[in-house]
mmCIF file with all atom_site columns, C-alpha atoms in Angstrom:
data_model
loop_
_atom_site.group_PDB
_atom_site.id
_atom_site.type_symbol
_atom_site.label_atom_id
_atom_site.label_alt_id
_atom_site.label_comp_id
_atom_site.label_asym_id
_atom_site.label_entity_id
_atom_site.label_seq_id
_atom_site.pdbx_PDB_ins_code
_atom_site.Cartn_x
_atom_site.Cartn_y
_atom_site.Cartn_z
_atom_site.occupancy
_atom_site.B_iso_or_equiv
_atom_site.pdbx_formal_charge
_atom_site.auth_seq_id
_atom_site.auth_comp_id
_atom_site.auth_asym_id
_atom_site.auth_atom_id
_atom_site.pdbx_PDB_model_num
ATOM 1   C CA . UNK A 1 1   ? 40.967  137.883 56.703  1.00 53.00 ? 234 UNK A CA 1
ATOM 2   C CA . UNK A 1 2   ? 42.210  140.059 59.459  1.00 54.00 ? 235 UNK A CA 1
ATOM 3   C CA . UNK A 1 3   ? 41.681  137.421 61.668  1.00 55.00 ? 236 UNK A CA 1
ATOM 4   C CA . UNK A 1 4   ? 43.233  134.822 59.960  1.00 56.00 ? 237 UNK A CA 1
ATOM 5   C CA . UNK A 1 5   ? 46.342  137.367 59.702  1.00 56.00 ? 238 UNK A CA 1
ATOM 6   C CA . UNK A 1 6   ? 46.040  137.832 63.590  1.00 55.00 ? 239 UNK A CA 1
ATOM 7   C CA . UNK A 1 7   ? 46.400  134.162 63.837  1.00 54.00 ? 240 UNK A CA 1
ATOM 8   C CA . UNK A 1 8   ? 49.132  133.650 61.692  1.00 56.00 ? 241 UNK A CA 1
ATOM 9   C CA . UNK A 1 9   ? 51.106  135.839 63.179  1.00 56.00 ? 242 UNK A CA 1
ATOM 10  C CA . UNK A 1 10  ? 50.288  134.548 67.094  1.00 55.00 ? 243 UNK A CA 1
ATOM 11  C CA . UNK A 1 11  ? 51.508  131.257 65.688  1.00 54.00 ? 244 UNK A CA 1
ATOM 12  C CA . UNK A 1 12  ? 54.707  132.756 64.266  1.00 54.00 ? 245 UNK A CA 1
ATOM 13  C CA . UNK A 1 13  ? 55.746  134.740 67.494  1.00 53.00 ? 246 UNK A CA 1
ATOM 14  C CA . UNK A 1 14  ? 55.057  131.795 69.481  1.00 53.00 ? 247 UNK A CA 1
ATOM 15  C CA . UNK A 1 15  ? 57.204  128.757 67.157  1.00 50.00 ? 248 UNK A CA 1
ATOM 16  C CA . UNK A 1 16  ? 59.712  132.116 67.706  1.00 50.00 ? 249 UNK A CA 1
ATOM 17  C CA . UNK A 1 17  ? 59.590  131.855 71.191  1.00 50.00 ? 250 UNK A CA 1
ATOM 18  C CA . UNK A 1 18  ? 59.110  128.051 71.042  1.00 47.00 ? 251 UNK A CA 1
ATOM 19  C CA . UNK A 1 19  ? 62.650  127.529 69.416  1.00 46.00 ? 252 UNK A CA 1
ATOM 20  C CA . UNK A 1 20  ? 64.598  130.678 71.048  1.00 45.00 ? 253 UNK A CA 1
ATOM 21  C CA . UNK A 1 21  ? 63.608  128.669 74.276  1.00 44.00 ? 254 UNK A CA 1
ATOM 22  C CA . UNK A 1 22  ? 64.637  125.579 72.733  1.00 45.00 ? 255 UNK A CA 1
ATOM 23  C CA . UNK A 1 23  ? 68.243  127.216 72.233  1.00 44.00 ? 256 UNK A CA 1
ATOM 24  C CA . UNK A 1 24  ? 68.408  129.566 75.199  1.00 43.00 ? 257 UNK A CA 1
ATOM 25  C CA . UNK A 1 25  ? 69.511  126.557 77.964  1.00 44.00 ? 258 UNK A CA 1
ATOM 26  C CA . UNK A 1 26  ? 71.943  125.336 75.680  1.00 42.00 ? 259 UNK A CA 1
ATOM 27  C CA . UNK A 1 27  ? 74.711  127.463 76.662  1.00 42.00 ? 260 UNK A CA 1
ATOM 28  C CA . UNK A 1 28  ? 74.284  126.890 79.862  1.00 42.00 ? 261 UNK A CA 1
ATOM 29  C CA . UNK A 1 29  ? 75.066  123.747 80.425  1.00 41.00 ? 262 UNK A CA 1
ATOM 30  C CA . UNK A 1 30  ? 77.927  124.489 77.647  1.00 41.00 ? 263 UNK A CA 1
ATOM 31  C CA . UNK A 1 31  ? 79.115  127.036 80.157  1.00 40.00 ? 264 UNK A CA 1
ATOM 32  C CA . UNK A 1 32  ? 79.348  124.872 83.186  1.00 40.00 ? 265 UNK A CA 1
ATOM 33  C CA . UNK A 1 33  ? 82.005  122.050 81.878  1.00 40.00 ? 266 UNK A CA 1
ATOM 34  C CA . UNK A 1 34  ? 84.771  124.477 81.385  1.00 41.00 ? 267 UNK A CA 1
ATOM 35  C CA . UNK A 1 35  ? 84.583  125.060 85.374  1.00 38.00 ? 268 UNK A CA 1
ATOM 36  C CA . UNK A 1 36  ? 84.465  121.463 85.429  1.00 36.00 ? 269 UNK A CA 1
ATOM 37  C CA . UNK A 1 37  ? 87.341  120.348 83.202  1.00 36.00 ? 270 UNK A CA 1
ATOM 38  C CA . UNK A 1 38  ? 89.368  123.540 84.365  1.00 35.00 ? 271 UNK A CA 1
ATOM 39  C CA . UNK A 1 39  ? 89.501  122.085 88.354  1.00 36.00 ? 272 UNK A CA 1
ATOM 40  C CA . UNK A 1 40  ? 90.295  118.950 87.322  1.00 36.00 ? 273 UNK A CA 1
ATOM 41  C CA . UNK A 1 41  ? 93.148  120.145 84.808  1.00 34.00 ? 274 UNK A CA 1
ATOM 42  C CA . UNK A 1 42  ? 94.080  121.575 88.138  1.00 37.00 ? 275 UNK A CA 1
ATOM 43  C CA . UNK A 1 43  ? 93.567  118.877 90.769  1.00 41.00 ? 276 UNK A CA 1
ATOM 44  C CA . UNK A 1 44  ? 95.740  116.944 87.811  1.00 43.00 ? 277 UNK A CA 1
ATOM 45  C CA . UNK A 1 45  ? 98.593  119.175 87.451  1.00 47.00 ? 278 UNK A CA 1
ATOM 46  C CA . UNK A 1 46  ? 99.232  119.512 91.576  1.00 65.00 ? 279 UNK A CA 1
ATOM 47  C CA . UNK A 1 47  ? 99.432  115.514 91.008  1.00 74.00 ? 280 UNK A CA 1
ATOM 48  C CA . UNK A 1 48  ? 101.938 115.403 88.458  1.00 77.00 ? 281 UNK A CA 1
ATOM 49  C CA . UNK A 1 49  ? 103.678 118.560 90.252  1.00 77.00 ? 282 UNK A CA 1
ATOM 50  C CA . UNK A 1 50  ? 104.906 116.254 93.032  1.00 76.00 ? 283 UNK A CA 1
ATOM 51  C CA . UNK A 1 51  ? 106.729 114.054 91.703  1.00 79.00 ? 284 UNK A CA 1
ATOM 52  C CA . UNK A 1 52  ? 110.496 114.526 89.069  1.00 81.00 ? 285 UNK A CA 1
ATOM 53  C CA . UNK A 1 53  ? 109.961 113.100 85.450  1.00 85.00 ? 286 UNK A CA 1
ATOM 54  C CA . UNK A 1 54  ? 112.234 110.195 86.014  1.00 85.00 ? 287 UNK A CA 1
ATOM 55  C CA . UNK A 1 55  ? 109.407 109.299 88.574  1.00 83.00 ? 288 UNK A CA 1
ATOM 56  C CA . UNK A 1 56  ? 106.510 110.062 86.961  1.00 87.00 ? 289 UNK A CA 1
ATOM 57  C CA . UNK A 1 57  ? 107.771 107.522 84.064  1.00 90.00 ? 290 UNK A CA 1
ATOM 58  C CA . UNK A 1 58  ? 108.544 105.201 86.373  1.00 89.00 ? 291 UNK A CA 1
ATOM 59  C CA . UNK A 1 59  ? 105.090 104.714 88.008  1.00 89.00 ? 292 UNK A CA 1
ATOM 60  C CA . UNK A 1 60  ? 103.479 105.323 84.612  1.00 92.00 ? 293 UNK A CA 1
ATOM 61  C CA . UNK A 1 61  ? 105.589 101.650 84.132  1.00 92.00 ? 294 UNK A CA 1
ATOM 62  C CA . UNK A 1 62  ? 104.431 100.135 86.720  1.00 91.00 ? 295 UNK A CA 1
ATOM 63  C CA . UNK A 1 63  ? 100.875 101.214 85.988  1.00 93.00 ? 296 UNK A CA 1
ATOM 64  C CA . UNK A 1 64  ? 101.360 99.717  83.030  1.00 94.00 ? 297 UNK A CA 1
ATOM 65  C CA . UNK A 1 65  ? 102.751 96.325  84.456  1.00 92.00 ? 298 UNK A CA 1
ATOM 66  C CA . UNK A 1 66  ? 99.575  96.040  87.095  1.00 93.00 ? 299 UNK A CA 1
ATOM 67  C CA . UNK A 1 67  ? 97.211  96.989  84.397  1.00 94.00 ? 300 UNK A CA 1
ATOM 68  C CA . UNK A 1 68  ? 96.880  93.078  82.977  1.00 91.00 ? 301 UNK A CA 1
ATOM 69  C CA . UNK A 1 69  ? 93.967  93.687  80.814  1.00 93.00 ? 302 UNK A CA 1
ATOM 70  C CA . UNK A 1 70  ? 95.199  97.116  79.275  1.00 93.00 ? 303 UNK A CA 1
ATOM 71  C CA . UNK A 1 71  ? 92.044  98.987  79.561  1.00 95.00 ? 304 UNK A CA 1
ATOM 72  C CA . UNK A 1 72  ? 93.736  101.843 81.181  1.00 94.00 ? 305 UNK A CA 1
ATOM 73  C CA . UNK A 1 73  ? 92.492  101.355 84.666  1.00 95.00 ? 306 UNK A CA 1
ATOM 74  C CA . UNK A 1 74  ? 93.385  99.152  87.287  1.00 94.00 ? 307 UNK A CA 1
ATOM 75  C CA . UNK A 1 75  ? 90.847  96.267  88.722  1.00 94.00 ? 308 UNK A CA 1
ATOM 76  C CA . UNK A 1 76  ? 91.095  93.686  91.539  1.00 93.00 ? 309 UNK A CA 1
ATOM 77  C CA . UNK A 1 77  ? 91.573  91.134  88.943  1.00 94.00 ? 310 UNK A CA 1
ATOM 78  C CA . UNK A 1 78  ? 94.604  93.172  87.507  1.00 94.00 ? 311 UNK A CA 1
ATOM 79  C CA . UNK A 1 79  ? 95.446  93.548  91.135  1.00 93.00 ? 312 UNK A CA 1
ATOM 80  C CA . UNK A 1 80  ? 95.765  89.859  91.664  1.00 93.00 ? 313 UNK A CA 1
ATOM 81  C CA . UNK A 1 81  ? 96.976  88.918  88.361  1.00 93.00 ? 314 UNK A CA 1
ATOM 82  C CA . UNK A 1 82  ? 100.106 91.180  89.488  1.00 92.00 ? 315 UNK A CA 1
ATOM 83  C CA . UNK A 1 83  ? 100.494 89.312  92.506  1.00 90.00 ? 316 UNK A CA 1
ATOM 84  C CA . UNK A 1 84  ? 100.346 85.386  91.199  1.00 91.00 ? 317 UNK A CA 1
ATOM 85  C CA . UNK A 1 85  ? 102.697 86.699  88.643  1.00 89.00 ? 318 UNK A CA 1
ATOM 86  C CA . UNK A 1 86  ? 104.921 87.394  91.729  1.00 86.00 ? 319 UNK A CA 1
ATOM 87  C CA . UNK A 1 87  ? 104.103 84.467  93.376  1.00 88.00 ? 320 UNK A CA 1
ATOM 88  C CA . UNK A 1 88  ? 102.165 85.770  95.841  1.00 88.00 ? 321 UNK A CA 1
ATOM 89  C CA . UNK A 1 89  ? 98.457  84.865  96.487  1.00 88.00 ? 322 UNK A CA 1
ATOM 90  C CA . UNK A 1 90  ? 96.146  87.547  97.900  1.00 88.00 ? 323 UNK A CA 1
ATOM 91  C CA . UNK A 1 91  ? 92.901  87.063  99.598  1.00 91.00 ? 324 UNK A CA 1
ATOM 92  C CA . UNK A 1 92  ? 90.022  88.659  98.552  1.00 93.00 ? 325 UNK A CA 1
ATOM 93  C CA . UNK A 1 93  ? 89.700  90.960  101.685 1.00 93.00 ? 326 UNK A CA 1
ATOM 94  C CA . UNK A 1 94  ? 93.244  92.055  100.686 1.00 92.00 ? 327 UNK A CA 1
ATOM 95  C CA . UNK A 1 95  ? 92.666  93.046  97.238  1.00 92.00 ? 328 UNK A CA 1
ATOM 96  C CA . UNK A 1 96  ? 89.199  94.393  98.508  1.00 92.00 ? 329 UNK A CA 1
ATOM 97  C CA . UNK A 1 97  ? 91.335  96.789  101.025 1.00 90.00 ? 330 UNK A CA 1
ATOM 98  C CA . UNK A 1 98  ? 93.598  97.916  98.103  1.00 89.00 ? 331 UNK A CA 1
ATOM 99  C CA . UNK A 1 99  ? 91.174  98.974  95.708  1.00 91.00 ? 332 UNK A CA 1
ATOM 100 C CA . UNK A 1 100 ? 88.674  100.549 98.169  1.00 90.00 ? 333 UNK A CA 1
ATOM 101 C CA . UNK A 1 101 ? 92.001  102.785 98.715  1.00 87.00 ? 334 UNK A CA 1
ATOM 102 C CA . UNK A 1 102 ? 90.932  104.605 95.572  1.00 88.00 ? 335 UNK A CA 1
ATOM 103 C CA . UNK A 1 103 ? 87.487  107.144 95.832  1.00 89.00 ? 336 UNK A CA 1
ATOM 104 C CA . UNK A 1 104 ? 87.032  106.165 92.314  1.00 89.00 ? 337 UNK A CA 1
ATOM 105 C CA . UNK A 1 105 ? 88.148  104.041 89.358  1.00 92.00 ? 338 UNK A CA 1
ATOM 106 C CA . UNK A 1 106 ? 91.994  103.877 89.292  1.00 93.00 ? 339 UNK A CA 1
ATOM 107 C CA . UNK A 1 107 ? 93.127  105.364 85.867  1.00 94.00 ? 340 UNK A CA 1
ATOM 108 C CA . UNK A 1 108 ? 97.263  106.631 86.080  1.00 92.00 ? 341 UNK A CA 1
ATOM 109 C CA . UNK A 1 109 ? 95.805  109.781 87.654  1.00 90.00 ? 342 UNK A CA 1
ATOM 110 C CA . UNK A 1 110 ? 94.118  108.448 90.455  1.00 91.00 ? 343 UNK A CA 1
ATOM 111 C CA . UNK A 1 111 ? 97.482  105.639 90.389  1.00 90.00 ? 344 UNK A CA 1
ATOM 112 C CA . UNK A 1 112 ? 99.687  108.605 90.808  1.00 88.00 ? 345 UNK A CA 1
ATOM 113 C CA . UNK A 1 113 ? 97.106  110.589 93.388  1.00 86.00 ? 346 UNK A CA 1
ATOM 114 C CA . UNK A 1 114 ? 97.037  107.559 95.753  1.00 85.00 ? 347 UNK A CA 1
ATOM 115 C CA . UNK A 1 115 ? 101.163 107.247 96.039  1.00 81.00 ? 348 UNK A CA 1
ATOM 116 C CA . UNK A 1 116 ? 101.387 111.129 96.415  1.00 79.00 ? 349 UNK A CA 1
ATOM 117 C CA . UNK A 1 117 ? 99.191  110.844 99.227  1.00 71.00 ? 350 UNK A CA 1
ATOM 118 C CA . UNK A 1 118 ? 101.169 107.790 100.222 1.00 70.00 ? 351 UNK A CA 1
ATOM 119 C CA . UNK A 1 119 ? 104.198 109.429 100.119 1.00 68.00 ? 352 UNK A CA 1
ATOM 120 C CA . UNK A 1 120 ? 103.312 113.205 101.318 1.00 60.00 ? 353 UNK A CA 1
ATOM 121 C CA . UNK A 1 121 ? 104.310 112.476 104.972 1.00 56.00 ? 354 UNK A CA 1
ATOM 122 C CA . UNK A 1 122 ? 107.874 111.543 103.782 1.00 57.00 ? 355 UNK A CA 1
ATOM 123 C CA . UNK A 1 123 ? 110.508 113.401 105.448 1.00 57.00 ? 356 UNK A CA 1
ATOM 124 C CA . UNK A 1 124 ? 113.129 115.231 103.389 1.00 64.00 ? 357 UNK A CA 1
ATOM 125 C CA . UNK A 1 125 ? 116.872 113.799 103.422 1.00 65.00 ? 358 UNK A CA 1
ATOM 126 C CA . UNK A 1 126 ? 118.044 116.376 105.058 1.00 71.00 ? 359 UNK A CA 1
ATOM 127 C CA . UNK A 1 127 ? 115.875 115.577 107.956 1.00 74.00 ? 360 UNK A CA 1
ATOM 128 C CA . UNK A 1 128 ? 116.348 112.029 107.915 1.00 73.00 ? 361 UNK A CA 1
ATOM 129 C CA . UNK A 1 129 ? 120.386 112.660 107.859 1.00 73.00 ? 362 UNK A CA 1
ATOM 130 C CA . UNK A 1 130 ? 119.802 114.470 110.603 1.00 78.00 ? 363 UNK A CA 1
ATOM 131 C CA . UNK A 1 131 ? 118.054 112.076 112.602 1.00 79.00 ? 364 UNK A CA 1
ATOM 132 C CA . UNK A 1 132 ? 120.589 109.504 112.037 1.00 77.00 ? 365 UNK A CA 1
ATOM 133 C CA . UNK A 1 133 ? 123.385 111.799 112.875 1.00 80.00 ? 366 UNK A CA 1
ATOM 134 C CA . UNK A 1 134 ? 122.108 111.145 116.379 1.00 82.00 ? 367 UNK A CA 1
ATOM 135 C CA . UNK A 1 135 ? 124.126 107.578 116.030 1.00 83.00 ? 368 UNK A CA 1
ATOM 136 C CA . UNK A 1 136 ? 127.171 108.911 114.289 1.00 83.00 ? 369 UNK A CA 1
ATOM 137 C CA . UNK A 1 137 ? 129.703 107.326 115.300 1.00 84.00 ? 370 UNK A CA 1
ATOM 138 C CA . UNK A 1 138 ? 132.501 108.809 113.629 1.00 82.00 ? 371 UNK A CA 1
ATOM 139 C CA . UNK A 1 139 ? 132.762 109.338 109.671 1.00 84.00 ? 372 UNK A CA 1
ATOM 140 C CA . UNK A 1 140 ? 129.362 109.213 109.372 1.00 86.00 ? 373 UNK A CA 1
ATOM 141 C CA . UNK A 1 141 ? 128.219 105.429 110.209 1.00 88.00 ? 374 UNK A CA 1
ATOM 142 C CA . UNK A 1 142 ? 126.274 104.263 112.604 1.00 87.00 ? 375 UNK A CA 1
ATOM 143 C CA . UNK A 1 143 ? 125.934 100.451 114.141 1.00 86.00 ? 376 UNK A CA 1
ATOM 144 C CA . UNK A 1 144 ? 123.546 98.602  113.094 1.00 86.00 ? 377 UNK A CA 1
ATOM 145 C CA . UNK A 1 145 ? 123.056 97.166  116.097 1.00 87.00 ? 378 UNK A CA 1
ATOM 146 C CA . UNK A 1 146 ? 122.378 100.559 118.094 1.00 85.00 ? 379 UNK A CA 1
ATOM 147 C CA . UNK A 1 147 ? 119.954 101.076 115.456 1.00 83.00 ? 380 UNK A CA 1
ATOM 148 C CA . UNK A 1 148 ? 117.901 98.369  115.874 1.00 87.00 ? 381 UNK A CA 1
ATOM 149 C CA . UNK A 1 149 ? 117.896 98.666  119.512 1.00 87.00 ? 382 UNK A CA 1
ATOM 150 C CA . UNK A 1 150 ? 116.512 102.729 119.198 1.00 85.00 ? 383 UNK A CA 1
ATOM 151 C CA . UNK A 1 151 ? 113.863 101.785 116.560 1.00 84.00 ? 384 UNK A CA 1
ATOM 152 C CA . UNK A 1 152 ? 112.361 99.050  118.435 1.00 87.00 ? 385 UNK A CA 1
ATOM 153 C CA . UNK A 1 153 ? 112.154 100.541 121.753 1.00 86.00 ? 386 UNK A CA 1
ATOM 154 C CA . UNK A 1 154 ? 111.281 104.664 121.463 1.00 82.00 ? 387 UNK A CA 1
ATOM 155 C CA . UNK A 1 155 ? 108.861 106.334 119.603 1.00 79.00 ? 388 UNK A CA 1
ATOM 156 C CA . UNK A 1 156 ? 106.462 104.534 117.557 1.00 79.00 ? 389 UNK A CA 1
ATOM 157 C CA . UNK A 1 157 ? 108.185 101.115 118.155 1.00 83.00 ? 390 UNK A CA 1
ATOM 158 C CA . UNK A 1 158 ? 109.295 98.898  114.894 1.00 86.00 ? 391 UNK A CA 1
ATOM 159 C CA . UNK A 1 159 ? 108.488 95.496  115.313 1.00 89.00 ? 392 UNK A CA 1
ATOM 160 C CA . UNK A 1 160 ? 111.909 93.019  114.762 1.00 88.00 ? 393 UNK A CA 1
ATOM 161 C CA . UNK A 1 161 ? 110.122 92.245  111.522 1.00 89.00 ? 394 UNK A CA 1
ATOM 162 C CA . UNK A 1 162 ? 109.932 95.851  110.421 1.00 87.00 ? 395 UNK A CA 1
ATOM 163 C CA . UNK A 1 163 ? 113.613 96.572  111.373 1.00 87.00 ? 396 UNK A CA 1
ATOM 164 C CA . UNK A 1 164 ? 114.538 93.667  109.639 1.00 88.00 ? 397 UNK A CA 1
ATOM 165 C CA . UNK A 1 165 ? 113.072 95.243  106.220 1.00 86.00 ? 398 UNK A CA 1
ATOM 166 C CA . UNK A 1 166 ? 113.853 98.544  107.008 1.00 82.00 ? 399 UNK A CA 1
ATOM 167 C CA . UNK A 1 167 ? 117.556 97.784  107.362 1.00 85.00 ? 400 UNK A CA 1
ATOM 168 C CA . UNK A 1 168 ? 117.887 95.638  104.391 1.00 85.00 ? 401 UNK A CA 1
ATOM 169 C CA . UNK A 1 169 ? 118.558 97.966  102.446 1.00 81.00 ? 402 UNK A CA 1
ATOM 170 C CA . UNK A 1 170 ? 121.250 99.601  104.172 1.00 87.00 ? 403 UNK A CA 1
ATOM 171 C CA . UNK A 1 171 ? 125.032 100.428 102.790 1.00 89.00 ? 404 UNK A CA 1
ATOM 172 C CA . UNK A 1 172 ? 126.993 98.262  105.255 1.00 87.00 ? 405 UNK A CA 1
ATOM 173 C CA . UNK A 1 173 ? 130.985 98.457  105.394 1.00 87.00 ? 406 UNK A CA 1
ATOM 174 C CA . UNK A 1 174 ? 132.782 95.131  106.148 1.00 86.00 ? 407 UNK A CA 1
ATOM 175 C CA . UNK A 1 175 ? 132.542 96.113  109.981 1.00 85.00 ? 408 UNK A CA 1
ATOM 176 C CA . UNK A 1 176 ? 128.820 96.454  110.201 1.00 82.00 ? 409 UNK A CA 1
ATOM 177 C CA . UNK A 1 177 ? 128.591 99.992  109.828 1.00 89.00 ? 410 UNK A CA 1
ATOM 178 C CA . UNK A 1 178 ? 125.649 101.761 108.142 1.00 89.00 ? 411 UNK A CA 1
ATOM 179 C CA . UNK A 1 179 ? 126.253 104.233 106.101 1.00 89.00 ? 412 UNK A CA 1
ATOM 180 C CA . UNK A 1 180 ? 124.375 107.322 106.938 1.00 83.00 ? 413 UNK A CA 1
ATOM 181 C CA . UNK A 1 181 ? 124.102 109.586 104.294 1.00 83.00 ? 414 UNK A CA 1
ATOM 182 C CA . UNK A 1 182 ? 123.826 106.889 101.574 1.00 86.00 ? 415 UNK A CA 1
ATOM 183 C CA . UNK A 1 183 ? 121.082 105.087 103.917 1.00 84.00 ? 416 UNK A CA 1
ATOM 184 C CA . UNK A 1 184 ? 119.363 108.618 103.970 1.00 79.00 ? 417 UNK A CA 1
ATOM 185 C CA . UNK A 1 185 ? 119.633 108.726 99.803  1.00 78.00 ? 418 UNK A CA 1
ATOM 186 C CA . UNK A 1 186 ? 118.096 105.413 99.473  1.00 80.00 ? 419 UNK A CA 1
ATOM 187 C CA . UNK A 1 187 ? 115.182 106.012 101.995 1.00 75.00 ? 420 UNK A CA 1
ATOM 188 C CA . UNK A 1 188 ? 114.229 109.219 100.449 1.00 71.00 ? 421 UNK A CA 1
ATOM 189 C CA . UNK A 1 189 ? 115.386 108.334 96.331  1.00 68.00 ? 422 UNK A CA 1
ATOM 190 C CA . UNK A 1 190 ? 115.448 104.683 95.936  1.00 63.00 ? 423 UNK A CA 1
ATOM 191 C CA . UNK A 1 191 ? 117.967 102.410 95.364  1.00 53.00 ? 424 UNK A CA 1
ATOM 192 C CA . UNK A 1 192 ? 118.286 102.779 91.807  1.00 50.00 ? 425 UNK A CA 1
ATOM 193 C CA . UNK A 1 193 ? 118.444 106.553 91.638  1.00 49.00 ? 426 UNK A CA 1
ATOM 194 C CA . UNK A 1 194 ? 121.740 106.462 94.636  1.00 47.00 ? 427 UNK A CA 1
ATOM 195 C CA . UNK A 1 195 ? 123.572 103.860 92.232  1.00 51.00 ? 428 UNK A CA 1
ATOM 196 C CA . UNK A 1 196 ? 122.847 106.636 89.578  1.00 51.00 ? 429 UNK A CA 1
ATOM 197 C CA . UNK A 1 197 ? 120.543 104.203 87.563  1.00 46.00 ? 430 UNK A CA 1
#
């Protein structure tokens, strides 16, 4: 019988050891999705960070607009959907270039992460005042004319095309004048945000 008790016991300890093994790696892996969760929380926040409220809401809008099929992300098919809804067709290669623009699926983080980095380079209004207060020309308008002629010929040139767009936008007086500090709003806020909408 001591035997038999011997190898009782053997089996015991080792079903003992068998499940404390069995339950020691599960915390580990527990332990390593908080690290996890906690940079992307973080990586999510910075996001968020750079942009007002107003803003935010807005492009959560327009996320919402692109995303035709409402599965919270954003696909080439919502992509072009988007587009014939605007009346614009878009080639394949196009869409292609627009999603591949993303290191991942495009969910509103990764939507908001892709503008931020869009928009990162933006110079301040301050800074774009200041740059136009090179072509003050009393009262703070410039022509339009000497405009165009700077941004097509120095610096990284505009094409007539570009100017075109970029000056569509522009407060104009009855004599032609541009605006400068309102231009400077609307290239740094938006249209909508200088009207006070």
């Amino acid at each position: 019988m001591g035997d038999e008790d011997k190898k009782e016991k053997k089996k015991k300890s080792k079903k003992k050891e068998a499940e404390s093994e069995d339950a020691a790696p599960a915390p580990a892996p527990a332990s390593k999705p908080p690290s996890q969760k906690r940079r992307a929380q973080r990586s999510g926040s910075n996001v968020f960070a750079m942009f007002t409220q107003h803003q935010v809401q807005e492009f959560k809008e327009a996320f919402q607009l692109i995303d035709q099929d409402k599965d919270g992300f954003i696909s080439k098919n919502d992509i072009r959907a988007t587009f014939d809804s605007l009346g614009r067709l878009c080639t394949d290669a196009e869409l292609d270039s627009m999603v591949a623009e993303a290191p991942g699926p495009i969910n509103f983080t990764m939507f908001l992460t892709i503008f931020g980095d869009r928009i990162s380079g933006t110079d301040e209004e301050d800074v774009i005042v200041n740059a136009f207060n090179l072509f003050d020309e009393g009262e703070g308008k410039c022509k339009e004319e000497t405009l165009k002629r700077s941004l097509t010929t120095w610096g990284e040139k505009f094409s007539e095309e570009e100017v075109e767009e970029a000056l569509s936008e522009a407060p104009m007086d009855d004599k032609g004048l541009i605006d400068i500090k309102k231009f400077a709003n609307i290239l740094t806020k938006g249209a909508e945000e200088e009207e006070g909408g």
